[in-house]
Coordinates of C-alpha atoms and ligand atoms in Angstrom, one line a residue:
Chain A
M16 CA 64.7 -52.5 42.9
T17 CA 68.1 -50.7 42.3
S18 CA 67.6 -48.6 39.3
L19 CA 71.0 -48.3 37.8
T20 CA 69.8 -46.0 35.0
S21 CA 68.4 -43.2 37.1
T22 CA 70.3 -40.1 38.2
P23 CA 72.4 -40.8 41.3
A24 CA 71.1 -39.3 44.5
L25 CA 74.6 -38.5 45.4
T26 CA 78.0 -38.6 43.6
F27 CA 81.5 -38.0 45.0
D28 CA 84.2 -37.5 42.3
K29 CA 87.8 -37.7 43.7
V30 CA 86.8 -35.8 46.9
S31 CA 89.7 -34.9 49.2
M32 CA 89.6 -33.1 52.5
I33 CA 92.5 -31.4 54.3
F34 CA 91.4 -29.4 57.4
P35 CA 92.9 -26.0 58.1
D36 CA 95.1 -27.6 60.8
G37 CA 96.7 -29.8 58.2
T38 CA 94.9 -33.0 59.0
K39 CA 94.3 -34.9 55.8
A40 CA 91.0 -36.7 56.3
L41 CA 90.0 -37.9 52.9
D42 CA 92.1 -38.8 49.8
Q43 CA 90.3 -38.9 46.4
V44 CA 87.1 -40.5 47.5
S45 CA 84.7 -41.5 44.7
L46 CA 81.3 -43.0 45.3
T47 CA 77.7 -42.9 44.1
V48 CA 74.4 -43.6 45.8
R49 CA 71.5 -44.2 43.5
P50 CA 67.8 -43.8 44.5
G51 CA 66.7 -47.1 46.1
E52 CA 70.3 -48.0 46.9
F53 CA 71.3 -48.5 50.5
V54 CA 75.2 -48.1 50.8
S55 CA 77.0 -48.6 54.0
I56 CA 80.6 -47.4 54.7
V57 CA 82.7 -49.2 57.2
G58 CA 86.1 -48.1 58.3
P59 CA 88.3 -47.7 61.4
S60 CA 87.4 -44.9 63.7
G61 CA 89.0 -41.6 62.7
C62 CA 89.3 -42.5 59.1
G63 CA 87.0 -39.7 57.7
K64 CA 83.6 -41.4 57.7
S65 CA 81.7 -38.5 59.4
T66 CA 83.7 -36.1 57.1
V67 CA 82.1 -37.8 54.1
L68 CA 78.6 -37.2 55.4
R69 CA 79.3 -33.7 56.5
I70 CA 80.6 -32.9 53.0
A71 CA 77.7 -34.8 51.4
S72 CA 75.3 -32.7 53.4
G73 CA 77.0 -29.5 52.6
L74 CA 77.9 -28.7 56.3
L75 CA 81.6 -28.8 55.0
N76 CA 83.1 -27.9 51.7
P77 CA 85.7 -30.3 50.4
S78 CA 89.3 -29.0 49.7
D79 CA 89.3 -30.8 46.3
G80 CA 86.9 -32.8 44.1
H81 CA 83.4 -32.6 43.1
V82 CA 80.1 -33.5 44.9
E83 CA 76.7 -33.7 43.2
L84 CA 73.5 -33.9 45.0
D85 CA 70.3 -34.6 43.1
D86 CA 67.9 -33.3 45.6
Q87 CA 68.8 -30.7 48.2
N88 CA 66.2 -32.3 50.5
I89 CA 68.3 -34.7 52.6
G90 CA 67.7 -36.5 55.8
Y91 CA 70.5 -36.7 58.4
V92 CA 70.6 -38.8 61.5
F93 CA 73.6 -38.2 63.8
Q94 CA 75.4 -40.5 66.2
D95 CA 73.7 -38.9 69.2
A96 CA 70.1 -38.1 68.5
T97 CA 70.8 -34.3 68.7
L98 CA 67.2 -33.7 69.9
L99 CA 66.5 -30.2 71.4
P100 CA 66.0 -30.9 75.0
W101 CA 63.5 -28.1 75.6
R102 CA 61.2 -29.5 72.8
S103 CA 58.7 -32.2 73.3
V104 CA 58.9 -35.3 70.9
Q105 CA 56.2 -33.6 68.7
K106 CA 57.9 -30.3 68.5
N107 CA 61.2 -32.0 67.9
I108 CA 59.8 -33.9 65.0
E109 CA 58.2 -30.7 63.6
L110 CA 61.5 -28.8 63.7
F111 CA 62.8 -29.5 60.2
M112 CA 59.4 -28.6 58.7
E113 CA 59.5 -25.5 60.8
L114 CA 62.8 -24.5 59.4
E115 CA 61.7 -25.2 55.9
G116 CA 58.6 -23.0 56.3
V117 CA 55.9 -25.8 56.2
D118 CA 52.6 -24.6 57.5
K119 CA 51.3 -25.6 60.9
E120 CA 48.5 -27.8 59.8
T121 CA 50.8 -29.8 57.4
R122 CA 53.4 -30.0 60.2
R123 CA 50.8 -31.6 62.6
K124 CA 49.7 -34.1 59.9
N125 CA 53.2 -35.1 58.8
A126 CA 54.5 -35.3 62.4
A127 CA 51.6 -37.6 63.5
L128 CA 52.4 -39.8 60.5
A129 CA 56.1 -40.0 61.3
I130 CA 55.4 -40.6 64.9
E131 CA 53.2 -43.5 63.9
L132 CA 55.8 -44.9 61.5
V133 CA 58.5 -45.1 64.1
G134 CA 56.3 -46.4 66.8
L135 CA 56.2 -43.4 69.1
S136 CA 52.4 -42.9 69.5
G137 CA 51.6 -41.9 73.0
F138 CA 55.0 -40.2 73.6
E139 CA 54.3 -37.0 71.7
K140 CA 54.3 -34.8 74.9
H141 CA 57.5 -36.4 76.4
H142 CA 60.7 -34.5 76.6
P143 CA 63.9 -36.3 75.3
I144 CA 65.3 -36.5 78.8
R145 CA 62.6 -39.0 79.7
L146 CA 63.2 -41.3 76.6
S147 CA 65.5 -44.3 76.2
G148 CA 68.4 -44.1 73.7
G149 CA 66.4 -46.3 71.2
M150 CA 63.5 -44.0 71.5
R151 CA 65.5 -40.9 70.9
M152 CA 66.9 -42.4 67.7
R153 CA 63.4 -43.0 66.5
V154 CA 62.5 -39.3 67.1
S155 CA 65.7 -38.4 65.2
L156 CA 64.6 -40.7 62.3
A157 CA 61.0 -39.3 62.4
R158 CA 62.3 -35.8 62.3
S159 CA 64.0 -36.4 58.9
L160 CA 61.3 -38.5 57.6
T161 CA 58.8 -35.7 57.8
L162 CA 60.5 -34.1 54.7
H163 CA 60.5 -37.3 52.7
P164 CA 64.1 -36.9 51.6
G165 CA 65.6 -38.3 48.5
L166 CA 68.8 -39.1 50.3
F167 CA 69.2 -40.2 53.9
L168 CA 72.5 -39.9 55.7
F169 CA 73.1 -42.0 58.8
D170 CA 76.2 -41.4 61.0
E171 CA 76.6 -44.5 63.2
P172 CA 73.1 -44.0 64.4
F173 CA 72.8 -47.2 66.5
G174 CA 76.4 -47.4 67.8
A175 CA 75.5 -46.4 71.3
L176 CA 72.5 -48.8 71.6
D177 CA 72.4 -52.3 73.0
E178 CA 72.5 -55.3 70.6
I179 CA 68.8 -56.0 70.8
T180 CA 67.5 -52.6 70.4
R181 CA 70.1 -52.2 67.5
E182 CA 68.7 -55.2 65.6
R183 CA 65.2 -54.1 66.1
L184 CA 65.9 -50.8 64.7
N185 CA 67.7 -52.4 61.8
D186 CA 64.5 -54.2 60.9
E187 CA 62.4 -51.0 61.3
L188 CA 64.9 -49.1 59.2
I189 CA 64.6 -51.7 56.3
A190 CA 60.8 -51.3 56.5
L191 CA 61.2 -47.6 56.2
F192 CA 63.6 -47.9 53.4
L193 CA 61.2 -50.1 51.5
R194 CA 58.4 -47.7 52.1
E195 CA 60.1 -44.4 51.4
R196 CA 62.6 -45.6 48.8
F197 CA 65.2 -43.0 49.6
G198 CA 68.9 -43.4 48.8
G199 CA 70.8 -44.3 51.9
L200 CA 74.3 -43.7 53.0
F201 CA 74.9 -45.4 56.2
I202 CA 78.0 -45.3 58.5
T203 CA 78.7 -48.0 60.9
H204 CA 81.3 -49.8 62.9
S205 CA 79.6 -53.0 62.7
I206 CA 80.2 -55.3 59.6
S207 CA 77.1 -57.4 60.3
E208 CA 74.9 -54.3 60.5
A209 CA 76.3 -53.0 57.2
T210 CA 75.8 -56.5 55.5
F211 CA 72.3 -56.9 56.9
L212 CA 71.0 -53.5 55.8
S213 CA 72.7 -52.7 52.6
T214 CA 72.7 -53.2 49.0
R215 CA 76.3 -52.2 48.9
V216 CA 79.1 -52.0 51.4
L217 CA 82.1 -49.7 51.0
V218 CA 85.3 -50.3 53.0
M219 CA 87.4 -47.2 53.9
S220 CA 91.2 -47.3 54.8
D221 CA 92.9 -45.7 57.7
R222 CA 93.2 -41.9 57.5
P223 CA 93.4 -40.3 55.1
G224 CA 90.4 -42.2 54.1
R225 CA 90.2 -43.9 50.7
I226 CA 87.6 -46.4 49.4
V227 CA 89.5 -49.8 49.4
G228 CA 86.6 -52.2 48.9
D229 CA 83.2 -52.3 47.3
F230 CA 80.9 -55.2 48.0
E231 CA 77.5 -56.0 46.3
I232 CA 75.2 -57.5 48.9
P233 CA 72.7 -59.5 46.7
F234 CA 70.0 -60.5 49.3
E235 CA 66.3 -59.8 48.6
Y236 CA 64.3 -57.3 50.7
P237 CA 62.5 -57.6 53.1
R238 CA 65.3 -59.2 55.1
N239 CA 64.6 -61.1 58.2
E240 CA 66.7 -62.3 61.1
E241 CA 67.5 -65.8 59.6
L242 CA 69.7 -63.9 57.0
R243 CA 72.3 -63.3 59.8
Y244 CA 72.9 -67.1 59.9
D245 CA 73.1 -67.6 56.1
P246 CA 76.5 -69.0 55.0
L247 CA 76.6 -66.4 52.2
F248 CA 76.1 -63.7 54.8
A249 CA 79.0 -65.0 56.8
E250 CA 81.2 -65.2 53.8
L251 CA 80.5 -61.7 52.7
S252 CA 81.0 -60.5 56.2
G253 CA 84.4 -62.3 56.2
N254 CA 85.4 -60.7 53.0
I255 CA 84.5 -57.2 54.2
S256 CA 86.4 -57.9 57.4
Q257 CA 89.4 -58.9 55.3
A258 CA 89.3 -55.8 53.2
L259 CA 89.2 -53.7 56.4
R260 CA 92.3 -55.5 57.7
D261 CA 94.1 -55.0 54.4
G262 CA 93.3 -51.2 54.4
H263 CA 94.7 -51.1 57.9
S264 CA 98.4 -50.7 57.0
Chain B
M29 CA 68.3 -34.0 96.1
S30 CA 66.3 -37.3 96.3
R31 CA 69.4 -39.3 97.0
T32 CA 70.2 -37.3 100.2
N33 CA 66.6 -37.5 101.3
L34 CA 66.4 -41.2 100.8
R35 CA 69.5 -41.9 102.9
Y36 CA 69.1 -39.3 105.7
G37 CA 65.4 -38.7 105.9
W38 CA 64.5 -35.4 107.7
L39 CA 68.3 -35.1 108.7
G40 CA 69.0 -34.7 105.0
T41 CA 67.0 -31.5 104.4
G42 CA 65.8 -29.5 107.4
G43 CA 67.8 -31.1 110.2
P44 CA 71.3 -29.6 109.8
P45 CA 70.3 -26.0 109.2
A46 CA 67.9 -26.3 112.1
L47 CA 70.7 -27.4 114.4
V48 CA 72.9 -24.6 113.3
F49 CA 70.1 -22.1 113.9
V50 CA 69.5 -23.5 117.5
T51 CA 73.3 -23.3 118.2
F52 CA 73.4 -19.7 116.7
V53 CA 70.5 -18.5 118.9
G54 CA 72.1 -20.2 121.9
A55 CA 75.4 -18.4 121.3
W56 CA 73.4 -15.2 121.0
Y57 CA 71.8 -15.6 124.3
G58 CA 75.2 -16.4 125.8
Y59 CA 76.7 -13.3 124.3
S60 CA 73.9 -11.0 125.4
A61 CA 74.1 -12.3 128.9
L62 CA 77.8 -11.8 129.0
V63 CA 77.8 -8.3 127.5
G64 CA 74.7 -6.7 128.9
P65 CA 73.2 -7.8 132.3
T66 CA 70.6 -5.0 132.1
E67 CA 67.0 -5.5 130.9
R68 CA 67.2 -3.3 127.8
N69 CA 70.5 -3.9 126.2
I70 CA 71.4 -1.5 123.5
S71 CA 74.3 -3.2 121.9
S72 CA 73.1 -6.8 122.1
P73 CA 69.5 -7.4 123.1
Y74 CA 68.3 -10.9 123.8
P75 CA 66.6 -12.7 120.9
H76 CA 63.3 -12.9 122.7
A77 CA 63.4 -9.1 123.1
V78 CA 63.9 -8.7 119.3
V79 CA 61.1 -11.1 118.6
Q80 CA 58.8 -9.3 121.1
T81 CA 59.5 -5.8 119.8
V82 CA 59.5 -6.7 116.1
F83 CA 56.8 -9.3 115.9
G84 CA 54.8 -8.7 119.1
D85 CA 53.9 -5.1 118.3
L86 CA 51.7 -4.7 115.2
S87 CA 52.5 -1.1 114.7
N88 CA 56.3 -1.9 114.7
L89 CA 55.8 -4.8 112.4
S90 CA 53.7 -2.8 110.0
E91 CA 56.4 -0.1 110.0
L92 CA 58.9 -2.6 109.0
L93 CA 56.8 -4.4 106.4
K94 CA 55.9 -1.1 104.8
A95 CA 59.7 -0.3 104.5
T96 CA 60.1 -3.8 103.1
W97 CA 57.5 -3.2 100.5
V98 CA 59.3 0.0 99.4
T99 CA 62.6 -1.8 99.2
T100 CA 60.8 -4.6 97.2
K101 CA 59.6 -2.1 94.7
V102 CA 63.0 -0.5 94.2
A103 CA 64.8 -3.9 93.9
S104 CA 62.3 -5.4 91.6
V105 CA 62.2 -2.4 89.2
G106 CA 66.0 -2.3 89.3
L107 CA 66.2 -6.0 88.6
L108 CA 63.7 -6.0 85.7
I109 CA 65.7 -3.2 84.0
A110 CA 68.9 -5.0 84.6
M111 CA 67.3 -8.1 83.1
A112 CA 66.3 -6.3 80.0
V113 CA 69.5 -4.5 79.5
G114 CA 71.7 -7.4 80.5
I115 CA 69.9 -9.8 78.0
L116 CA 70.1 -7.2 75.3
F117 CA 73.9 -6.7 75.8
A118 CA 74.5 -10.4 76.1
V119 CA 72.6 -11.1 72.9
L120 CA 74.6 -8.3 71.1
M121 CA 77.8 -9.7 72.5
S122 CA 76.9 -13.2 71.3
Q123 CA 76.5 -12.1 67.8
A124 CA 80.1 -11.0 67.0
K125 CA 83.4 -11.3 68.6
W126 CA 84.2 -7.6 68.2
I127 CA 81.0 -6.6 70.0
E128 CA 81.8 -8.8 72.9
R129 CA 85.3 -7.5 73.0
S130 CA 84.1 -3.9 72.9
F131 CA 81.7 -4.1 75.8
Y132 CA 83.2 -6.8 78.1
P133 CA 85.8 -4.5 79.7
Y134 CA 83.0 -2.1 80.8
A135 CA 80.9 -4.9 82.1
V136 CA 83.9 -5.9 84.2
L137 CA 84.4 -2.2 85.2
L138 CA 80.8 -2.1 86.4
Q139 CA 81.4 -5.0 88.6
T140 CA 84.7 -3.9 90.0
V141 CA 84.2 -0.2 90.7
P142 CA 83.0 -0.1 94.3
I143 CA 79.3 0.9 94.2
L144 CA 79.9 3.2 97.2
A145 CA 82.3 5.3 95.2
L146 CA 79.7 5.7 92.4
V147 CA 76.8 6.6 94.6
P148 CA 77.5 10.3 95.3
L149 CA 77.9 10.9 91.6
I150 CA 74.6 9.1 90.9
G151 CA 72.9 11.2 93.5
L152 CA 74.2 14.5 92.1
R153 CA 73.2 13.6 88.6
W154 CA 69.8 12.0 89.2
G155 CA 68.7 13.2 92.5
F156 CA 68.2 11.7 95.9
G157 CA 65.0 9.7 95.4
F158 CA 63.5 6.6 93.8
K159 CA 65.3 7.0 90.4
S160 CA 68.8 7.0 91.8
R161 CA 68.0 3.9 94.1
V162 CA 66.8 2.0 91.1
I163 CA 70.0 2.9 89.2
V164 CA 72.2 1.6 92.0
C165 CA 70.2 -1.6 91.8
V166 CA 70.7 -1.9 88.0
I167 CA 74.4 -1.4 88.3
I168 CA 74.9 -3.9 91.0
S169 CA 72.9 -6.6 89.5
L170 CA 73.8 -6.2 85.7
F171 CA 77.1 -8.2 85.6
P172 CA 75.9 -11.7 86.6
I173 CA 73.0 -11.3 84.1
I174 CA 75.2 -10.4 81.2
T175 CA 77.9 -13.1 81.9
N176 CA 75.5 -15.9 82.6
T177 CA 73.3 -15.0 79.6
L178 CA 76.3 -14.7 77.4
F179 CA 77.7 -18.1 78.6
G180 CA 74.4 -19.7 78.0
L181 CA 74.0 -18.3 74.5
K182 CA 77.5 -19.6 73.7
S183 CA 77.2 -23.0 75.1
T184 CA 75.0 -24.4 72.4
E185 CA 76.0 -27.9 71.2
R186 CA 77.6 -28.0 67.8
G187 CA 75.3 -31.0 66.9
H188 CA 72.3 -28.8 67.5
G189 CA 73.8 -25.9 65.5
D190 CA 74.3 -28.3 62.6
L191 CA 70.5 -29.0 62.5
F192 CA 69.9 -25.4 61.8
L193 CA 72.7 -24.9 59.3
L194 CA 71.5 -27.9 57.4
H195 CA 68.3 -26.1 56.8
D196 CA 69.9 -22.7 56.2
A197 CA 68.1 -21.2 59.1
P198 CA 68.8 -17.4 59.4
R199 CA 70.6 -15.8 62.4
L200 CA 67.4 -14.6 64.1
T201 CA 65.7 -18.0 63.8
R202 CA 68.8 -19.6 65.3
L203 CA 68.8 -17.2 68.1
R204 CA 65.0 -17.7 68.8
K205 CA 64.8 -21.4 68.4
L206 CA 68.2 -22.6 69.4
H207 CA 70.5 -20.2 71.4
F208 CA 67.9 -18.5 73.5
P209 CA 66.2 -21.6 74.8
A210 CA 69.5 -23.3 75.3
A211 CA 70.7 -20.4 77.4
L212 CA 67.6 -20.3 79.6
P213 CA 69.0 -22.4 82.6
A214 CA 72.2 -20.3 82.7
M215 CA 70.1 -17.1 82.4
F216 CA 68.1 -18.1 85.5
T217 CA 71.3 -18.8 87.4
G218 CA 72.2 -15.2 86.7
F219 CA 68.7 -13.9 87.7
R220 CA 68.9 -15.7 91.0
I221 CA 72.2 -14.2 91.9
S222 CA 71.1 -10.8 90.8
A223 CA 68.0 -10.9 92.6
G224 CA 70.0 -11.1 95.9
L225 CA 72.3 -8.4 94.7
S226 CA 69.4 -6.1 93.7
V227 CA 68.1 -6.2 97.3
I228 CA 71.5 -5.3 98.5
G229 CA 71.6 -2.4 96.0
A230 CA 68.2 -1.1 97.2
I231 CA 69.4 -0.9 100.8
V232 CA 72.7 0.6 99.9
G233 CA 70.8 3.2 97.8
D234 CA 68.6 3.9 100.8
F235 CA 71.6 4.9 102.9
F236 CA 72.5 7.7 100.6
F237 CA 69.2 8.7 99.0
G238 CA 66.8 9.5 101.8
R239 CA 64.2 11.4 99.8
G240 CA 60.8 10.0 99.2
E241 CA 59.3 6.7 100.5
K242 CA 61.4 5.1 103.4
G243 CA 62.8 1.8 102.5
L244 CA 64.6 -0.7 104.8
G245 CA 67.9 1.0 104.4
I246 CA 66.6 4.3 105.6
K247 CA 64.8 2.6 108.5
I248 CA 68.0 0.8 109.5
R249 CA 69.8 4.1 109.5
D250 CA 67.2 5.8 111.6
Y251 CA 67.0 2.9 114.1
T252 CA 70.7 3.0 114.4
N253 CA 70.5 6.7 115.1
F254 CA 67.9 6.3 117.7
L255 CA 69.6 3.3 119.3
E256 CA 66.5 1.1 118.6
T257 CA 68.6 -2.0 118.3
E258 CA 65.8 -4.5 118.4
M259 CA 64.1 -2.8 115.4
L260 CA 67.5 -2.5 113.7
I261 CA 67.9 -6.2 114.0
G262 CA 64.3 -6.6 112.8
G263 CA 65.2 -4.6 109.7
I264 CA 68.2 -6.7 109.1
I265 CA 66.1 -9.9 109.4
L266 CA 63.6 -8.6 106.9
S267 CA 66.3 -7.6 104.4
A268 CA 67.6 -11.0 104.5
L269 CA 64.2 -12.6 104.2
L270 CA 63.5 -10.3 101.1
G271 CA 66.8 -11.4 99.5
I272 CA 66.0 -15.0 100.1
A273 CA 62.4 -14.6 98.8
M274 CA 63.6 -12.9 95.6
F275 CA 66.2 -15.6 95.1
Q276 CA 63.5 -18.3 95.6
V277 CA 61.1 -16.7 93.2
F278 CA 63.6 -16.9 90.4
G279 CA 64.4 -20.5 91.4
F280 CA 60.7 -21.2 91.2
V281 CA 60.0 -19.5 88.0
G282 CA 63.3 -21.1 86.5
R283 CA 62.1 -24.6 87.5
A284 CA 58.6 -24.0 86.1
I285 CA 60.2 -23.0 82.7
T286 CA 63.1 -25.4 82.4
G287 CA 62.4 -28.1 84.9
A288 CA 60.6 -30.4 82.5
W289 CA 63.7 -30.7 80.4
H290 CA 66.7 -29.6 82.4
D291 CA 67.9 -31.4 85.4
G292 CA 69.9 -29.5 87.9
A293 CA 69.3 -26.1 89.8
Ligands
ADP304 N1 87.2 -29.6 62.0 C1 88.2 -30.4 62.0 N2 89.5 -30.0 62.1 C2 90.6 -30.7 62.1 N3 90.4 -32.1 62.1 C3 89.3 -32.6 62.1 C4 88.1 -31.9 62.0 N4 87.0 -32.8 62.0 C5 87.6 -34.0 61.9 N5 88.9 -34.0 62.0 C6 89.8 -35.1 61.9 O1 89.6 -35.8 60.7 C7 89.8 -37.2 60.9 C8 88.5 -37.8 60.4 O2 87.3 -37.4 61.2 P1 85.9 -38.2 61.2 O3 85.4 -38.0 59.8 O4 85.1 -37.6 62.3 O5 86.3 -39.7 61.5 P2 85.3 -40.9 61.7 O6 83.9 -40.5 61.6 O7 85.6 -41.9 60.6 O8 85.6 -41.5 63.0 C9 90.0 -37.4 62.3 O9 91.4 -37.6 62.5 C10 89.6 -36.1 63.0 O10 90.4 -35.8 64.2
MG305 MG1 82.5 -40.4 63.1

């Protein structure tokens, strides 16, 4: 399903980032994410992964290099769900549409659909304080889904969740990916999560972050749990792990 | 609160304060007995004499309640004005560092100049009636509203700010949909503090501005002059109750507005 001929959803061309305090976070990072591609980045903590996403989204301007975004409409899921505590689930999910000036009736309709998709029916009126970590992440996903983004950025979204919830959300994310066909750029600490979800896994070095490995993950979608016990899955995970260690000088 | 309740039952909530109250009343009896053996003791009447005079006599009680109502009006109007002015300044100060730096010293000044030193000037400028009393209330209750609101407006989480920046939300939208709701719990903390201060302001104002309707402060001054100690103590009790009631009202409204999503307070 990867359409290698189409315009990339996101291109980084030799992007470097030096923060005003002198911290060199990224060193000539180049990457592309095409529509229908799900690219994961794994790397040691502090190597500049979040910085890549902040630059991709326009929250941060790179010090050097070039970024190209095909569609300004992007989804962004942060490590903590960043829900507004004073808004109900429903109103949180409507937030991005509100900010984009979508009319009320359409907001209701799209929110209801997104709520259904992430399995939160019945929780519309709840406030985030009363939700579990997994449910908050579902709200955060739904909030971005309402705009049908062409590119979806994920910053270690499931890192704080328990293993069972995490694997369930992995399955749900794949289902959403197949349905919506966005380009995905996914950051994670977990090699097995990256391998399970992605069409491609990039490995970043210690800071300043550079791309030191690029692995094609050839498994067909939809993927199911048995894949995690496939010998090729283990071999790929092993290679990624090796690349991570090599980048850790 | 629930944890204390579970562990200590009634002792966790009402018990300890009740014990302190009983001890206090006991000590009062002891003191009155020691100081004044006569039936009507001017400097320290027995607690039951106070209760009898203040709550046992309807005309006395209604006299005090009427004064309490006057004070309530002054304190409430003053507080409402302070809330409007305080929120306005806090919002302005949150918009730019230079605005904050320009006004903050004067907010502090308002807080540090003894109100009693300002009162005569206020009287000369705005007269000795309702208006001046309200102005005293505004001055005395403004600072906590400004500082708490400003603190609340500035304590927005960066992650929440990013959501709005991602969608290029204009400043006013960010204020309305992000900073202002995020500030609500802190604002109500300020309102609660200022509600108590505003009652104090109304009573202080009474002491100096005797024209017009008689508030609790004027009554307290009169009772002192006529050595009606029981009524004087009654006035003190009602001022305290009024302060507590105003404090509680804002606690209640605050919980009604933010209780569903904010724990604490
Ligand atoms: N605004 C900033 N100013 C200075 N240094 C920063 C800033 N943001 C991030 N950094 C630094 O840049 C490096 C990369 O950060 P980040 O992208 O958050 O890493 P990761 O997400 O891979 O853990 C870290 O050393 C971090 O401390
Ligand atoms: Mg990070």
